[in-house]
PDB file of C-alpha atoms in Angstrom:
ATOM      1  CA  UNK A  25      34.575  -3.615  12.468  1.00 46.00           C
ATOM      2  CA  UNK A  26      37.084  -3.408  15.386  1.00 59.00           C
ATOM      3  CA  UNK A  27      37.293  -0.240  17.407  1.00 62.00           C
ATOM      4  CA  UNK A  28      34.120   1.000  15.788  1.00 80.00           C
ATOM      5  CA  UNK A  29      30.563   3.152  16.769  1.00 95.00           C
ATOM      6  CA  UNK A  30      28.448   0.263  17.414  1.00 97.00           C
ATOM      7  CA  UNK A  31      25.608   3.178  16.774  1.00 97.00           C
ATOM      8  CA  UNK A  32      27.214   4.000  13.367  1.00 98.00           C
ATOM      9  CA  UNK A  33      27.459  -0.163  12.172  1.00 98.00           C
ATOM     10  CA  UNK A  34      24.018  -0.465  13.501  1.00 98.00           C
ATOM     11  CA  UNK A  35      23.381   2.321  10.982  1.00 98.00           C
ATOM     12  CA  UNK A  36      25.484   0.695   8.136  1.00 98.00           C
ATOM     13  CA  UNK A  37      24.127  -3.021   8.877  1.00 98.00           C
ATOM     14  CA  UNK A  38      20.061  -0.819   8.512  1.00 98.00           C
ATOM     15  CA  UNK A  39      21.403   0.208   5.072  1.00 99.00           C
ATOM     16  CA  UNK A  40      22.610  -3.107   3.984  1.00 98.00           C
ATOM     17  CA  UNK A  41      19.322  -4.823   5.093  1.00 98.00           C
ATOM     18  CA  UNK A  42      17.709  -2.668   2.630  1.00 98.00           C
ATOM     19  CA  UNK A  43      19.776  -2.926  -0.179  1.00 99.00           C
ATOM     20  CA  UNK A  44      19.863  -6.445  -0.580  1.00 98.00           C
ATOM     21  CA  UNK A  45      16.188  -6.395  -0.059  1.00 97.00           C
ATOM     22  CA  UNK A  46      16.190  -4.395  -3.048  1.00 98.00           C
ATOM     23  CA  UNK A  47      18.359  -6.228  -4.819  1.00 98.00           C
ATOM     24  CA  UNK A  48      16.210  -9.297  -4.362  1.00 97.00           C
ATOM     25  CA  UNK A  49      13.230  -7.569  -5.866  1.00 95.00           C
ATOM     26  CA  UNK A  50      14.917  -6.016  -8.842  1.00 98.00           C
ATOM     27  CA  UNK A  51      16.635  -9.386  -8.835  1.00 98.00           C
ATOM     28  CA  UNK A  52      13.194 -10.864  -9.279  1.00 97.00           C
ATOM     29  CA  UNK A  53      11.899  -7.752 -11.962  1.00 98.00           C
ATOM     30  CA  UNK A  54      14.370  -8.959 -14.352  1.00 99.00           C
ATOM     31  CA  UNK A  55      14.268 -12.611 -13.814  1.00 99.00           C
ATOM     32  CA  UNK A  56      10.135 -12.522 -14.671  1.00 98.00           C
ATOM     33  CA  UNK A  57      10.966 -10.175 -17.699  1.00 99.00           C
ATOM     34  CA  UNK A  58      13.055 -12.142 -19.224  1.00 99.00           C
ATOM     35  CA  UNK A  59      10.515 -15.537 -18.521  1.00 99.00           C
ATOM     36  CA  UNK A  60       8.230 -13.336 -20.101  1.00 99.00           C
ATOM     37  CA  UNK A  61      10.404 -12.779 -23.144  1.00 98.00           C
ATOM     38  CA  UNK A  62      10.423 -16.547 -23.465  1.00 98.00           C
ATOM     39  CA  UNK A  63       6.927 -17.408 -22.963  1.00 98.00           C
ATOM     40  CA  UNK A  64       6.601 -14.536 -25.934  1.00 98.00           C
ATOM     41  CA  UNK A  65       8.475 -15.984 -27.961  1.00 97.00           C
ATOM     42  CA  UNK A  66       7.446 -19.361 -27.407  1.00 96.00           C
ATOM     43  CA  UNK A  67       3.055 -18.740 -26.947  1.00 95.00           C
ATOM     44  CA  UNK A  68       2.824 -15.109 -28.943  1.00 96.00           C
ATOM     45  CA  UNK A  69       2.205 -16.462 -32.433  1.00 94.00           C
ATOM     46  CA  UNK A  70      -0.443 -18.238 -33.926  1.00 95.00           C
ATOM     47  CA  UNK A  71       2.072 -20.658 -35.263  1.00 94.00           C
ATOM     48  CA  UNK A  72       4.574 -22.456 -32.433  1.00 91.00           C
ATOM     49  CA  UNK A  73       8.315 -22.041 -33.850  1.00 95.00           C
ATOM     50  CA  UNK A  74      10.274 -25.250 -34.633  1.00 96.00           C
ATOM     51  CA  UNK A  75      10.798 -27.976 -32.416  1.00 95.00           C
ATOM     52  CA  UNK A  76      14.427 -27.160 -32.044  1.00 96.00           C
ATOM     53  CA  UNK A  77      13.577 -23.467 -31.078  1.00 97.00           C
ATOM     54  CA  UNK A  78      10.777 -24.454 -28.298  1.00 96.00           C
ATOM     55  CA  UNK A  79      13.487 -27.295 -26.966  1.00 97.00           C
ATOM     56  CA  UNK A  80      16.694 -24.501 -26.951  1.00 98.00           C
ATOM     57  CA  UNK A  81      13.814 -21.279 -25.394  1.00 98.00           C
ATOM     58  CA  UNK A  82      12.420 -23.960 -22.901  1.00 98.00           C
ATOM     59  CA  UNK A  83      15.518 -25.116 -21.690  1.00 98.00           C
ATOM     60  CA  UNK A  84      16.748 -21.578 -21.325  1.00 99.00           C
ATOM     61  CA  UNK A  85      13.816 -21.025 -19.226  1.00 99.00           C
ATOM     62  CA  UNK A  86      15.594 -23.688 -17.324  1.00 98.00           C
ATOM     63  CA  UNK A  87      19.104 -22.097 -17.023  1.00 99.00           C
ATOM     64  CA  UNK A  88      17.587 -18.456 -16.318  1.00 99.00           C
ATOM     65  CA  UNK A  89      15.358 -20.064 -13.869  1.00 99.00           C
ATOM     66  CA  UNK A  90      18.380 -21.864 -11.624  1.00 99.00           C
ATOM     67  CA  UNK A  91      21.045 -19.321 -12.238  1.00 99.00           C
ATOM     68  CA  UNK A  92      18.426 -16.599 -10.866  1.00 99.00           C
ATOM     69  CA  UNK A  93      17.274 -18.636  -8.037  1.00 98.00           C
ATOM     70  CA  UNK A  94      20.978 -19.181  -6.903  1.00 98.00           C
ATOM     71  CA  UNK A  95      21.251 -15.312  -7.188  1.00 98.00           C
ATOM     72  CA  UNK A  96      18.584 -14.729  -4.911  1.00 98.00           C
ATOM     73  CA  UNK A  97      19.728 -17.485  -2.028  1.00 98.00           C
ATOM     74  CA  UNK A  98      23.116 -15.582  -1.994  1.00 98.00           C
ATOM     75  CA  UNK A  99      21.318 -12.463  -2.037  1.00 98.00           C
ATOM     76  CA  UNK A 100      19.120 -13.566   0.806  1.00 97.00           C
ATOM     77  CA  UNK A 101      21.724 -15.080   2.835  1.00 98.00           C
ATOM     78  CA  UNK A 102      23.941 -11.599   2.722  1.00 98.00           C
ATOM     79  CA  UNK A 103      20.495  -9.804   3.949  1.00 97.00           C
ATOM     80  CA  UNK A 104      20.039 -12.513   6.999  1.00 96.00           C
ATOM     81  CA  UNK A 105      23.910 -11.847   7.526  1.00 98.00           C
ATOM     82  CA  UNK A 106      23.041  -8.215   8.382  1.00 98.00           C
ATOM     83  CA  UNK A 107      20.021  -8.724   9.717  1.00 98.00           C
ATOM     84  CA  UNK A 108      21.524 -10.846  12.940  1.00 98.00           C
ATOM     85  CA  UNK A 109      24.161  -8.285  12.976  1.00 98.00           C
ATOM     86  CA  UNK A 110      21.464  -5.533  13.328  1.00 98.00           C
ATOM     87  CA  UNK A 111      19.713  -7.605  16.105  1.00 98.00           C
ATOM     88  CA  UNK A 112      23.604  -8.361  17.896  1.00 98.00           C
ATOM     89  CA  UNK A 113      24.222  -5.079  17.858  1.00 98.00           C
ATOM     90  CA  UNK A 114      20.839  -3.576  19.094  1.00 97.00           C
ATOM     91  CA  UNK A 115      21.768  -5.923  22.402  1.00 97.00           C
ATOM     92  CA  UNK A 116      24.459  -3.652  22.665  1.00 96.00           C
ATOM     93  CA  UNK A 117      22.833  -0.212  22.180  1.00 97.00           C
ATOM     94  CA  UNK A 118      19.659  -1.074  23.450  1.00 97.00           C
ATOM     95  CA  UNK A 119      17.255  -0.982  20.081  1.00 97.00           C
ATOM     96  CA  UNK A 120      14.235  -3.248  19.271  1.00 96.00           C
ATOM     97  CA  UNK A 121      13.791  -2.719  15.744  1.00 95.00           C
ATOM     98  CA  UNK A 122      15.321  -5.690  14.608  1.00 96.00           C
ATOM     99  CA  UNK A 123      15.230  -7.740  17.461  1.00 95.00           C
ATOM    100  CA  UNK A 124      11.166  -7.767  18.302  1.00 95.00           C
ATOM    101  CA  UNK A 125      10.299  -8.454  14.708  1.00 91.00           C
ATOM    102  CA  UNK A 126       7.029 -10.717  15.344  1.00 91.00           C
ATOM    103  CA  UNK A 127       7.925 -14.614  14.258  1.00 88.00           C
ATOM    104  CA  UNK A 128       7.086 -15.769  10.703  1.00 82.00           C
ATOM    105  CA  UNK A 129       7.135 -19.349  11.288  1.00 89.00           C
ATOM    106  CA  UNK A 130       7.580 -20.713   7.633  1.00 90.00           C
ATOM    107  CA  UNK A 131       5.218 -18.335   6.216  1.00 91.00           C
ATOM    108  CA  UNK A 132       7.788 -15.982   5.050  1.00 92.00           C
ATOM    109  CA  UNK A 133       8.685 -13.632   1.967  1.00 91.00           C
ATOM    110  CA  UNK A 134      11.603 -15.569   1.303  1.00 93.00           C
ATOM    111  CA  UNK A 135       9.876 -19.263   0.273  1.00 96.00           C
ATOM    112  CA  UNK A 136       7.028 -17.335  -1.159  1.00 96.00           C
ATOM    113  CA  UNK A 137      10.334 -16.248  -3.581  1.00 96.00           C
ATOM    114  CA  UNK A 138      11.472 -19.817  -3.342  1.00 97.00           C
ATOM    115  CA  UNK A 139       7.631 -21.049  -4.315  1.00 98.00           C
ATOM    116  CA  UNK A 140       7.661 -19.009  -7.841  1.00 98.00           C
ATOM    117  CA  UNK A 141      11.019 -20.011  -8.515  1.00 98.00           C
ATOM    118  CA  UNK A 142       9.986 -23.664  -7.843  1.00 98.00           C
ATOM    119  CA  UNK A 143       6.797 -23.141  -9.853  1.00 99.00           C
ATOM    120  CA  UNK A 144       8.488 -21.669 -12.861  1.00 99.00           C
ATOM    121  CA  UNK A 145      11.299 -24.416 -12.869  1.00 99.00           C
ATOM    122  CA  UNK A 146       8.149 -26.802 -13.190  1.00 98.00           C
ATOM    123  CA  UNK A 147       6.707 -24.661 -15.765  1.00 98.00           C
ATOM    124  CA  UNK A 148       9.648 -25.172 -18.251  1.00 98.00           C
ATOM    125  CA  UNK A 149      10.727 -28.890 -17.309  1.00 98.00           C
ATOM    126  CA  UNK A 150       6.828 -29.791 -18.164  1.00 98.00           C
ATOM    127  CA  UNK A 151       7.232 -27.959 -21.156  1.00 96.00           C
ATOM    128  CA  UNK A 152      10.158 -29.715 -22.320  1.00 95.00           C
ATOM    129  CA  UNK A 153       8.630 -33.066 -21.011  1.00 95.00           C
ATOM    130  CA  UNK A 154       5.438 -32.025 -23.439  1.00 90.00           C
ATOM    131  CA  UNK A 155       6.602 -30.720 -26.411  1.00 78.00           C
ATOM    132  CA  UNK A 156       3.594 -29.940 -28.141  1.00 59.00           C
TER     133      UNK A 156
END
C-alpha cells in the first residue's frame, strides 16, 4: 500500500489477522463434521456396510483429510503474512501488540492443528490397512 496511513494498514492488517484466524477454525468445524459423517456412516450400525463402501468412505476420509489440511497451511500462511506486517508496521507507529507477543517455541496452535490433521490421516490409512 504505497502512499498509505501506516495507522489505517496497521488497522486493516488487525482485521485480516482475525479473519483468517477464523477462517481456520470454521475451516476446522466443517472438516471434523464431515469426518464425523464418515465415521457415522462407517461405525453407526450394528452391521458394517460392504467392503466396497468402507474402502470408497475410508479413502474419502483420506481426500477430505489432505485437501483440508492444505486449506488450512494456506490459510495459516496468509494469517503469518499479516501478522509480520502488523509487527513491521508497529516499528513504524510505535505499537507492541504484535510485536511483544511472548515466544511459543514449537508449542503452538498451529501444529496442535497440524497434530489432529496428522492423527486423523492415520486414523483412515489404518482403517484402510485393516479392513475389518
Amino acid at each position: 500500500m504505497e502512499n498509505s496511513d501506516p495507522k489505517s494498514e496497521y488497522k486493516d492488517a488487525s482485521d485480516n489477522i482475525r479473519h483468517f484466524q477464523t477462517v481456520r477454525f470454521a475451516q476446522l468445524t466443517i472438516f471434523i463434521a464431515i469426518n464425523v459423517g464418515l465415521i457415522t456412516a462407517l461405525y453407526g450400525k450394528p452391521t458394517p456396510p460392504p467392503l466396497v463402501t468402507c474402502i470408497i468412505l475410508k479413502s474419502a476420509g483420506i481426500v477430505v483429510s489432505v485437501l483440508y489440511w492444505i486449506l488450512q497451511e494456506r490459510t495459516m500462511l496468509y494469517w503469518y503474512h499479516f501478522m509480520h506486517r502488523a509487527v513491521q508496521l508497529e516499528e513504524e507507529l510505535g505499537f507492541k501488540q504484535y510485536s511483544t507477543r511472548p515466544p511459543a517455541g514449537w508449542i503452538t496452535g498451529s501444529n496442535a492443528v497440524r497434530l489432529i490433521y496428522f492423527a486423523i490421516i492415520l486414523f483412515w490409512l489404518l482403517g484402510l490397512i485393516w479392513l475389518t
